[in-house]
Amino acid sequence: MPWIYAVVGLLVGAILGIVISRLTTPQYKKQKTIQKDLESAKFALEQQRQELSDHFAQSAEMLDTLGKDYTKLYQHMAKTSAELLPNLPEQDNPFVKKVAEHNVESAVDSDIDEQPKDYANGATGLLRGEQKQVIESPELVASEPVTAKAS
């Protein structure tokens, strides 16, 4: 029985010795401070990334709004120029030409909305059954072959 107390005391003493030596060594303290610095740097980096992402999202929204406002302004200028100067020929009114071009572009864009035809009439490619046509030309035969120089 006394040897059990000795073994338990030896184990408790070894564990206490290891814990105390780990806590008092300067390398352990240095490791803890470096770990804290690393975690704070990671947090700062993640926060900066989030701020950058928010900045770009807000900038994109502002640019979209700006584009829509410019379009409204241009349409307003075209409308008022036609109303205020009704006798002005179309070739002299710069807004009418641009509005007409914009309307043509939007009409072309609406035609593109059709579903694409992803099929072909009849067989294509290797399944056609046609023989390949070999073109024999004296110009091609007489030309010199291109060789790569090894340096």
XYZ file of C-alpha atoms in Angstrom:
151
model
C 0.000 0.000 0.000
C 2.715 2.571 0.698
C 4.147 1.989 -2.791
C 0.773 3.099 -4.300
C 1.063 6.410 -2.424
C 4.589 6.761 -3.723
C 3.542 6.117 -7.375
C 0.576 8.534 -7.120
C 2.777 11.182 -5.493
C 5.401 10.687 -8.198
C 2.788 11.115 -10.982
C 1.217 14.208 -9.357
C 4.665 15.728 -8.837
C 5.662 15.036 -12.462
C 2.461 16.603 -13.782
C 2.838 19.660 -11.541
C 6.487 19.991 -12.565
C 5.611 19.905 -16.276
C 2.800 22.459 -15.881
C 4.937 24.836 -13.819
C 7.888 24.555 -16.195
C 5.620 25.253 -19.218
C 4.089 28.322 -17.619
C 7.368 29.812 -16.469
C 9.447 29.343 -19.611
C 9.904 32.488 -21.739
C 9.355 30.542 -24.990
C 5.840 29.591 -23.912
C 5.001 33.216 -23.156
C 6.499 34.291 -26.462
C 4.436 31.662 -28.287
C 1.254 32.899 -26.618
C 1.941 36.524 -27.586
C 2.717 35.521 -31.167
C -0.498 33.489 -31.278
C -2.517 36.489 -30.052
C -0.825 38.754 -32.617
C -1.613 36.266 -35.363
C -5.269 36.053 -34.377
C -5.592 39.844 -34.209
C -3.910 40.185 -37.636
C -6.289 37.591 -39.111
C -9.254 39.446 -37.638
C -8.006 42.779 -39.014
C -7.446 41.245 -42.451
C -10.929 39.725 -42.515
C -12.418 43.034 -41.389
C -10.514 44.876 -44.136
C -11.726 42.377 -46.748
C -15.302 42.872 -45.602
C -14.935 46.661 -45.772
C -13.456 46.376 -49.269
C -16.301 44.130 -50.391
C -18.851 46.559 -48.964
C -17.065 49.455 -50.692
C -17.194 47.752 -54.101
C -20.851 46.794 -53.647
C -21.744 50.367 -52.750
C -19.673 51.732 -55.665
C -21.410 49.388 -58.104
C -24.797 50.499 -56.832
C -23.819 54.165 -57.153
C -22.517 53.635 -60.705
C -25.749 51.896 -61.654
C -27.767 54.796 -60.246
C -25.522 57.280 -62.061
C -26.024 55.488 -65.372
C -29.788 55.466 -64.935
C -29.740 59.171 -64.036
C -27.705 60.002 -67.142
C -30.162 58.052 -69.268
C -33.086 59.949 -67.725
C -31.285 63.255 -68.286
C -30.580 62.428 -71.923
C -34.166 61.370 -72.558
C -35.366 64.571 -70.881
C -33.055 66.682 -73.053
C -34.236 64.900 -76.200
C -37.892 65.355 -75.259
C -37.567 69.023 -74.319
C -35.444 69.844 -77.359
C -38.174 68.436 -79.580
C -40.848 70.356 -77.648
C -39.008 73.683 -77.395
C -37.647 73.644 -80.933
C -40.417 72.019 -82.999
C -39.337 73.647 -86.279
C -35.725 72.483 -85.979
C -34.834 69.956 -88.689
C -33.942 66.482 -87.398
C -30.414 66.617 -88.818
C -29.692 69.733 -86.704
C -31.039 68.262 -83.458
C -28.286 66.083 -81.933
C -30.611 64.401 -79.473
C -33.025 63.016 -82.049
C -30.263 61.149 -83.883
C -28.977 59.553 -80.697
C -32.463 58.577 -79.530
C -33.160 57.015 -82.920
C -29.875 55.084 -82.766
C -30.702 53.953 -79.221
C -34.156 52.777 -80.341
C -32.610 50.819 -83.228
C -30.096 49.182 -80.851
C -32.848 48.229 -78.406
C -34.895 46.751 -81.272
C -31.889 44.690 -82.368
C -31.345 43.541 -78.773
C -34.967 42.380 -78.555
C -34.457 40.201 -81.653
C -31.575 38.453 -79.927
C -33.908 37.173 -77.212
C -35.068 34.329 -79.462
C -34.049 30.821 -78.544
C -30.961 29.661 -80.400
C -31.250 26.849 -82.900
C -28.930 24.187 -81.586
C -29.607 21.702 -84.329
C -28.585 21.393 -87.949
C -30.512 20.235 -90.971
C -29.284 16.770 -91.866
C -26.125 14.992 -90.804
C -22.980 16.959 -90.076
C -19.352 16.204 -89.387
C -18.199 12.604 -89.599
C -21.718 11.271 -90.095
C -22.267 12.990 -93.435
C -20.869 10.149 -95.477
C -19.196 12.462 -97.953
C -15.687 11.777 -99.134
C -13.074 14.372 -98.338
C -11.914 16.333 -101.328
C -8.143 16.275 -101.805
C -6.780 19.341 -103.520
C -3.547 18.793 -105.346
C -1.763 21.959 -106.214
C 1.734 22.223 -107.702
C 2.277 25.424 -105.709
C 1.860 23.595 -102.408
C 4.124 20.732 -103.417
C 6.888 23.024 -104.685
C 7.026 25.140 -101.545
C 9.816 24.499 -99.072
C 8.928 22.858 -95.756
C 9.266 24.984 -92.654
C 11.745 23.628 -90.111
C 12.425 24.803 -86.608
C 15.976 25.743 -85.714
C 17.358 24.275 -82.532
C 19.487 26.749 -80.628
